Amino acid sequence: MGRTYPEGGAEQARAVLRDLAANPRTADQIARRLAIHFVADAPPPALVARLREAYLRSGGDLAIVAAALIDAPEAWSPTAGKFKQPYEFLVSSYRAVGVVPADPFPDVIQPLTQFGQRPFAAPQPNGWSDQASDWIAPDALVKRMTWASNFALAHAPQTTAPADLAGAVLGDRLTPPTRLAIARAETRPEALALLLMSPEFQRR
Amino acid sequence: MNQSPLHSRPFASSGRLSRRGLLTAGAGLSFTLIAAPALAASAVGQSKLVVIVCRGAMDGLSAAPPIGDPDYLSLRGPIAIPADHTLKLDGHFGLHPRLITVAALAAAGEARIAPAVAIPQRIRSHFEAQDLLENGGEQLYGAASGWLNRALVAITADRRVTAISIGAQAPLILRGPAPVRSWSPGGRSTPDLARVAAALQDLYQSDAILGSALALGLQTEATAEGFNSGQTLQERDARGLAVTAARFLAADGGPSIAVLSLDGFDTHAAQGAVNGQLANRLGALDQTIAGLKDGLGSAWGKTVVIAATEFGRTAHVNGTGGTDHGTASTMILAGGALKPGGIIGDWPTLQPARLFEDRDLAPTLDVRQVFKGVLRDHLGVEPAALETRVFPDSRTAPPLDNLV
């Protein structure tokens, strides 16, 4: 940034961090990354501009930026714009059936590894990709399907009809084709597997 | 480039085009400009290329110990591979005792080593160096896709060629605009699963991405199950994975390119010598190459295998019986399509004055020169596309002649 910082212990580092935080390029980056993570792989430019503005106006107050994201109509679009990362898919599956994983290795680490997201092993220092194209690999999708089928065999709830569960989990996002596929399933676990693998449930 | 008194390999030290290279280059160009490249395509249409990415920085000085170099033993101390334990390569280089298949192939003229190669930038971070090895850029972050994917794009302008990676996701080297397949063990077909799969294919019909991805994934899984008679492979079964990859390649209409990754080469402590940590990883590499040869069957004769790593390791053994991040390392080439020959590139020697930054084996060859030579002469990639799109700004790293 073309500035020199005199030595002064920790204060020197704080001065560098303050200037980095106040840099408009930091605002660009944070606004874009937030919009990509929460809204869409290719987020609406108007949304990014509003988040950037909130960052700069508030002097980098992330709570205010988050509030701007919550206020943005783009964040509430009824069409889910993000394909779930393996971790999100796994966690939302457990939540859908109200089960807590019992054993971390077979219940969490093994499936995430098969889906291409071994915990704490992001291939790059900047973390996991936030783009659908990096997660919808043919093999990883087959692994999701295999896992969902076994998961459904183990956890399909006996008390809730699959159709009701679909409505409760997906709300207005449940589409007629998915509703129909779940209704036509031969068994309860099959119905749950289809719900978990439906295009709606695979996205958020 | 350094010419050592020990090794003078004029054929490999310059990037000049051989007469054969010139003819090939000229022929390829004129075919593209004038007519459908039917001849060029038939010559290289059956060629197979396998790239094994050895992640974590493989120690070339242990993979192919320079037993004729007078500084080797003293630099390496307890982790040196004694000459009488190495497998024979030539008078100056041996092979690690676990590289049994590679040694047998070398004796048959089907394996060679490039003992001092490096990526174009001097980087000591695994992540960044692997990026550069795989994206084929001149600079870090020079390209967002992988060079093998861009090679696919360049080839498919003429003919249909596909690629497969072993692993849940395609590694960077294969990512990009050309669609590629991936496969990893762990899928299993049961009658229940078949019904779910059928219902999902209906459900995904109107989904632009999920439908085609699932169809491809299911097809790949079915093919792999056929290869392994329904048995599920273990993820650490290097030979089994290589056999499966090779059978994909050898199948009718199968892919021409496969990528496998081996990790665990980051041996900072307790590296071992004849046995130990690194020996086991080299054993896995050898098993991978053996599995490829088995699985390819007669297609081995049209195959080139390249095993490459992001960088080498320090010339000195460190205080914990290991080695730290270095610069040049060894690349291993194998395959029935390989031309017999000696070591590829020059040997810089381990003399103290020759070490890079006083600590590492110095590179004498750019990895891209090997990749480009193989892509041009084995897969028929146009030289013009190689210079500009596959390896952007790589005129200073001309393709190596006489590899294939």
Short mmCIF file of N, CA and C in Angstrom, two decimals, chain B residues 282-361:
data_model
loop_
_atom_site.label_atom_id
_atom_site.label_comp_id
_atom_site.label_asym_id
_atom_site.label_seq_id
_atom_site.Cartn_x
_atom_site.Cartn_y
_atom_site.Cartn_z
N LEU B 282 7.27 -44.82 -1.27
CA LEU B 282 7.85 -45.20 -2.57
C LEU B 282 7.31 -46.57 -2.99
N GLY B 283 7.09 -47.43 -2.00
CA GLY B 283 6.50 -48.73 -2.29
C GLY B 283 5.11 -48.56 -2.89
N ALA B 284 4.33 -47.61 -2.34
CA ALA B 284 2.99 -47.35 -2.88
C ALA B 284 3.09 -46.81 -4.31
N LEU B 285 4.09 -45.96 -4.56
CA LEU B 285 4.29 -45.45 -5.92
C LEU B 285 4.62 -46.60 -6.87
N ASP B 286 5.49 -47.49 -6.42
CA ASP B 286 5.88 -48.63 -7.26
C ASP B 286 4.67 -49.53 -7.53
N GLN B 287 3.87 -49.75 -6.49
CA GLN B 287 2.66 -50.57 -6.65
C GLN B 287 1.67 -49.90 -7.61
N THR B 288 1.63 -48.59 -7.57
CA THR B 288 0.75 -47.86 -8.49
C THR B 288 1.19 -48.11 -9.93
N ILE B 289 2.48 -48.00 -10.16
CA ILE B 289 2.99 -48.20 -11.53
C ILE B 289 2.79 -49.66 -11.95
N ALA B 290 3.03 -50.60 -11.01
CA ALA B 290 2.82 -52.01 -11.32
C ALA B 290 1.35 -52.28 -11.65
N GLY B 291 0.44 -51.67 -10.86
CA GLY B 291 -0.99 -51.85 -11.10
C GLY B 291 -1.41 -51.28 -12.45
N LEU B 292 -0.83 -50.16 -12.81
CA LEU B 292 -1.15 -49.56 -14.12
C LEU B 292 -0.75 -50.51 -15.24
N LYS B 293 0.46 -51.06 -15.13
CA LYS B 293 0.96 -51.96 -16.18
C LYS B 293 0.04 -53.19 -16.28
N ASP B 294 -0.30 -53.76 -15.13
CA ASP B 294 -1.20 -54.93 -15.13
C ASP B 294 -2.53 -54.60 -15.77
N GLY B 295 -3.13 -53.51 -15.29
CA GLY B 295 -4.48 -53.19 -15.74
C GLY B 295 -4.55 -52.77 -17.19
N LEU B 296 -3.48 -52.17 -17.69
CA LEU B 296 -3.49 -51.69 -19.07
C LEU B 296 -3.33 -52.84 -20.07
N GLY B 297 -2.70 -53.91 -19.64
CA GLY B 297 -2.50 -55.04 -20.56
C GLY B 297 -1.73 -54.58 -21.79
N SER B 298 -2.26 -54.90 -22.98
CA SER B 298 -1.52 -54.58 -24.20
C SER B 298 -1.46 -53.06 -24.43
N ALA B 299 -2.37 -52.30 -23.80
CA ALA B 299 -2.34 -50.85 -23.97
C ALA B 299 -1.12 -50.21 -23.29
N TRP B 300 -0.42 -50.98 -22.45
CA TRP B 300 0.81 -50.46 -21.82
C TRP B 300 1.80 -50.00 -22.89
N GLY B 301 1.81 -50.68 -24.01
CA GLY B 301 2.72 -50.33 -25.09
C GLY B 301 2.46 -48.95 -25.67
N LYS B 302 1.27 -48.40 -25.42
CA LYS B 302 0.95 -47.07 -25.96
C LYS B 302 0.82 -46.06 -24.82
N THR B 303 1.46 -46.37 -23.70
CA THR B 303 1.24 -45.57 -22.50
C THR B 303 2.51 -44.86 -22.04
N VAL B 304 2.32 -43.64 -21.55
CA VAL B 304 3.38 -42.95 -20.81
C VAL B 304 2.84 -42.62 -19.44
N VAL B 305 3.61 -42.93 -18.41
CA VAL B 305 3.26 -42.60 -17.03
C VAL B 305 4.28 -41.57 -16.54
N ILE B 306 3.78 -40.49 -15.94
CA ILE B 306 4.68 -39.49 -15.36
C ILE B 306 4.36 -39.37 -13.88
N ALA B 307 5.36 -39.59 -13.02
CA ALA B 307 5.19 -39.35 -11.59
C ALA B 307 5.96 -38.09 -11.23
N ALA B 308 5.23 -37.07 -10.76
CA ALA B 308 5.87 -35.77 -10.49
C ALA B 308 5.47 -35.27 -9.11
N THR B 309 6.33 -34.47 -8.53
CA THR B 309 6.07 -33.91 -7.20
C THR B 309 6.25 -32.40 -7.25
N GLU B 310 5.76 -31.68 -6.21
CA GLU B 310 5.78 -30.21 -6.30
C GLU B 310 7.19 -29.61 -6.15
N PHE B 311 8.00 -30.19 -5.29
CA PHE B 311 9.41 -29.79 -5.18
C PHE B 311 10.16 -30.88 -4.44
N GLY B 312 11.47 -30.73 -4.37
CA GLY B 312 12.28 -31.74 -3.71
C GLY B 312 12.52 -31.37 -2.25
N ARG B 313 13.52 -31.99 -1.68
CA ARG B 313 13.79 -31.77 -0.27
C ARG B 313 15.25 -31.36 -0.08
N THR B 314 15.57 -30.84 1.09
CA THR B 314 16.91 -30.34 1.32
C THR B 314 17.96 -31.43 1.09
N ALA B 315 19.12 -31.01 0.61
CA ALA B 315 20.19 -31.98 0.34
C ALA B 315 20.73 -32.58 1.63
N HIS B 316 20.77 -31.78 2.68
CA HIS B 316 21.26 -32.25 3.99
C HIS B 316 20.16 -32.98 4.75
N VAL B 317 20.49 -34.01 5.46
CA VAL B 317 19.56 -34.58 6.43
C VAL B 317 19.40 -33.55 7.55
N ASN B 318 18.21 -33.43 8.14
CA ASN B 318 18.04 -32.46 9.23
C ASN B 318 18.23 -33.13 10.60
N GLY B 319 17.97 -32.40 11.66
CA GLY B 319 18.25 -32.89 13.01
C GLY B 319 17.27 -33.95 13.50
N THR B 320 16.18 -34.17 12.75
CA THR B 320 15.18 -35.14 13.20
C THR B 320 15.10 -36.33 12.24
N GLY B 321 16.22 -36.58 11.57
CA GLY B 321 16.25 -37.74 10.68
C GLY B 321 15.34 -37.61 9.48
N GLY B 322 15.08 -36.38 9.09
CA GLY B 322 14.23 -36.13 7.91
C GLY B 322 14.86 -35.09 7.01
N THR B 323 14.06 -34.54 6.13
CA THR B 323 14.52 -33.50 5.23
C THR B 323 13.43 -32.45 5.12
N ASP B 324 13.83 -31.20 4.83
CA ASP B 324 12.85 -30.11 4.77
C ASP B 324 12.60 -29.71 3.31
N HIS B 325 11.71 -28.74 3.16
CA HIS B 325 11.29 -28.34 1.80
C HIS B 325 12.48 -27.86 0.97
N GLY B 326 12.64 -28.42 -0.19
CA GLY B 326 13.78 -28.08 -1.04
C GLY B 326 13.35 -27.56 -2.39
N THR B 327 14.13 -27.88 -3.42
CA THR B 327 13.85 -27.31 -4.74
C THR B 327 13.71 -28.43 -5.78
N ALA B 328 14.82 -28.86 -6.38
CA ALA B 328 14.69 -29.85 -7.46
C ALA B 328 14.42 -31.23 -6.88
N SER B 329 13.67 -32.03 -7.63
CA SER B 329 13.42 -33.41 -7.25
C SER B 329 13.47 -34.29 -8.49
N THR B 330 13.14 -35.55 -8.29
CA THR B 330 13.20 -36.52 -9.37
C THR B 330 11.81 -36.74 -9.94
N MET B 331 11.75 -36.82 -11.26
CA MET B 331 10.52 -37.19 -11.93
C MET B 331 10.76 -38.58 -12.50
N ILE B 332 9.75 -39.43 -12.41
CA ILE B 332 9.89 -40.78 -12.96
C ILE B 332 8.96 -40.92 -14.16
N LEU B 333 9.51 -41.38 -15.27
CA LEU B 333 8.71 -41.65 -16.46
C LEU B 333 8.74 -43.15 -16.72
N ALA B 334 7.59 -43.69 -17.09
CA ALA B 334 7.53 -45.12 -17.40
C ALA B 334 6.52 -45.31 -18.51
N GLY B 335 6.49 -46.52 -19.05
CA GLY B 335 5.49 -46.82 -20.08
C GLY B 335 6.11 -47.42 -21.32
N GLY B 336 5.32 -48.25 -21.99
CA GLY B 336 5.80 -48.91 -23.19
C GLY B 336 6.02 -47.96 -24.36
N ALA B 337 5.41 -46.77 -24.30
CA ALA B 337 5.57 -45.83 -25.40
C ALA B 337 6.82 -44.98 -25.25
N LEU B 338 7.46 -45.10 -24.08
CA LEU B 338 8.64 -44.28 -23.81
C LEU B 338 9.81 -44.73 -24.68
N LYS B 339 10.61 -43.76 -25.16
CA LYS B 339 11.83 -44.14 -25.86
C LYS B 339 12.89 -44.51 -24.83
N PRO B 340 13.63 -45.58 -25.08
CA PRO B 340 14.70 -45.90 -24.13
C PRO B 340 15.74 -44.77 -24.12
N GLY B 341 16.42 -44.63 -23.02
CA GLY B 341 17.45 -43.60 -22.94
C GLY B 341 17.94 -43.46 -21.52
N GLY B 342 18.92 -42.61 -21.34
CA GLY B 342 19.50 -42.43 -20.02
C GLY B 342 18.70 -41.44 -19.20
N ILE B 343 19.36 -40.81 -18.26
CA ILE B 343 18.66 -39.85 -17.42
C ILE B 343 18.25 -38.66 -18.29
N ILE B 344 17.18 -38.00 -17.87
CA ILE B 344 16.63 -36.88 -18.62
C ILE B 344 17.06 -35.59 -17.94
N GLY B 345 17.77 -34.75 -18.67
CA GLY B 345 18.27 -33.52 -18.09
C GLY B 345 19.65 -33.72 -17.50
N ASP B 346 20.24 -32.63 -17.08
CA ASP B 346 21.60 -32.68 -16.55
C ASP B 346 21.60 -32.89 -15.04
N TRP B 347 22.73 -33.39 -14.56
CA TRP B 347 22.90 -33.57 -13.11
C TRP B 347 23.74 -32.41 -12.59
N PRO B 348 23.19 -31.59 -11.71
CA PRO B 348 23.93 -30.40 -11.26
C PRO B 348 25.04 -30.74 -10.28
N THR B 349 25.05 -31.95 -9.78
CA THR B 349 25.93 -32.44 -8.71
C THR B 349 25.53 -31.86 -7.36
N LEU B 350 26.00 -32.49 -6.32
CA LEU B 350 25.70 -32.06 -4.95
C LEU B 350 26.87 -31.28 -4.35
N GLN B 351 27.82 -30.84 -5.19
CA GLN B 351 28.93 -30.04 -4.66
C GLN B 351 28.37 -28.82 -3.93
N PRO B 352 28.97 -28.46 -2.79
CA PRO B 352 28.42 -27.35 -2.00
C PRO B 352 28.16 -26.10 -2.84
N ALA B 353 29.07 -25.78 -3.74
CA ALA B 353 28.91 -24.55 -4.52
C ALA B 353 27.76 -24.65 -5.52
N ARG B 354 27.34 -25.86 -5.83
CA ARG B 354 26.28 -26.03 -6.81
C ARG B 354 24.88 -26.07 -6.19
N LEU B 355 24.82 -26.19 -4.87
CA LEU B 355 23.50 -26.30 -4.23
C LEU B 355 22.74 -24.99 -4.37
N PHE B 356 21.44 -25.08 -4.61
CA PHE B 356 20.60 -23.89 -4.72
C PHE B 356 20.41 -23.29 -3.33
N GLU B 357 20.71 -22.02 -3.20
CA GLU B 357 20.66 -21.32 -1.91
C GLU B 357 21.43 -22.09 -0.83
N ASP B 358 22.53 -22.72 -1.23
CA ASP B 358 23.41 -23.46 -0.31
C ASP B 358 22.72 -24.61 0.40
N ARG B 359 21.56 -25.05 -0.09
CA ARG B 359 20.88 -26.10 0.68
C ARG B 359 20.18 -27.16 -0.17
N ASP B 360 19.75 -26.80 -1.39
CA ASP B 360 18.92 -27.73 -2.16
C ASP B 360 19.61 -28.19 -3.44
N LEU B 361 19.20 -29.37 -3.91
CA LEU B 361 19.57 -29.78 -5.25
C LEU B 361 19.06 -28.72 -6.22
#
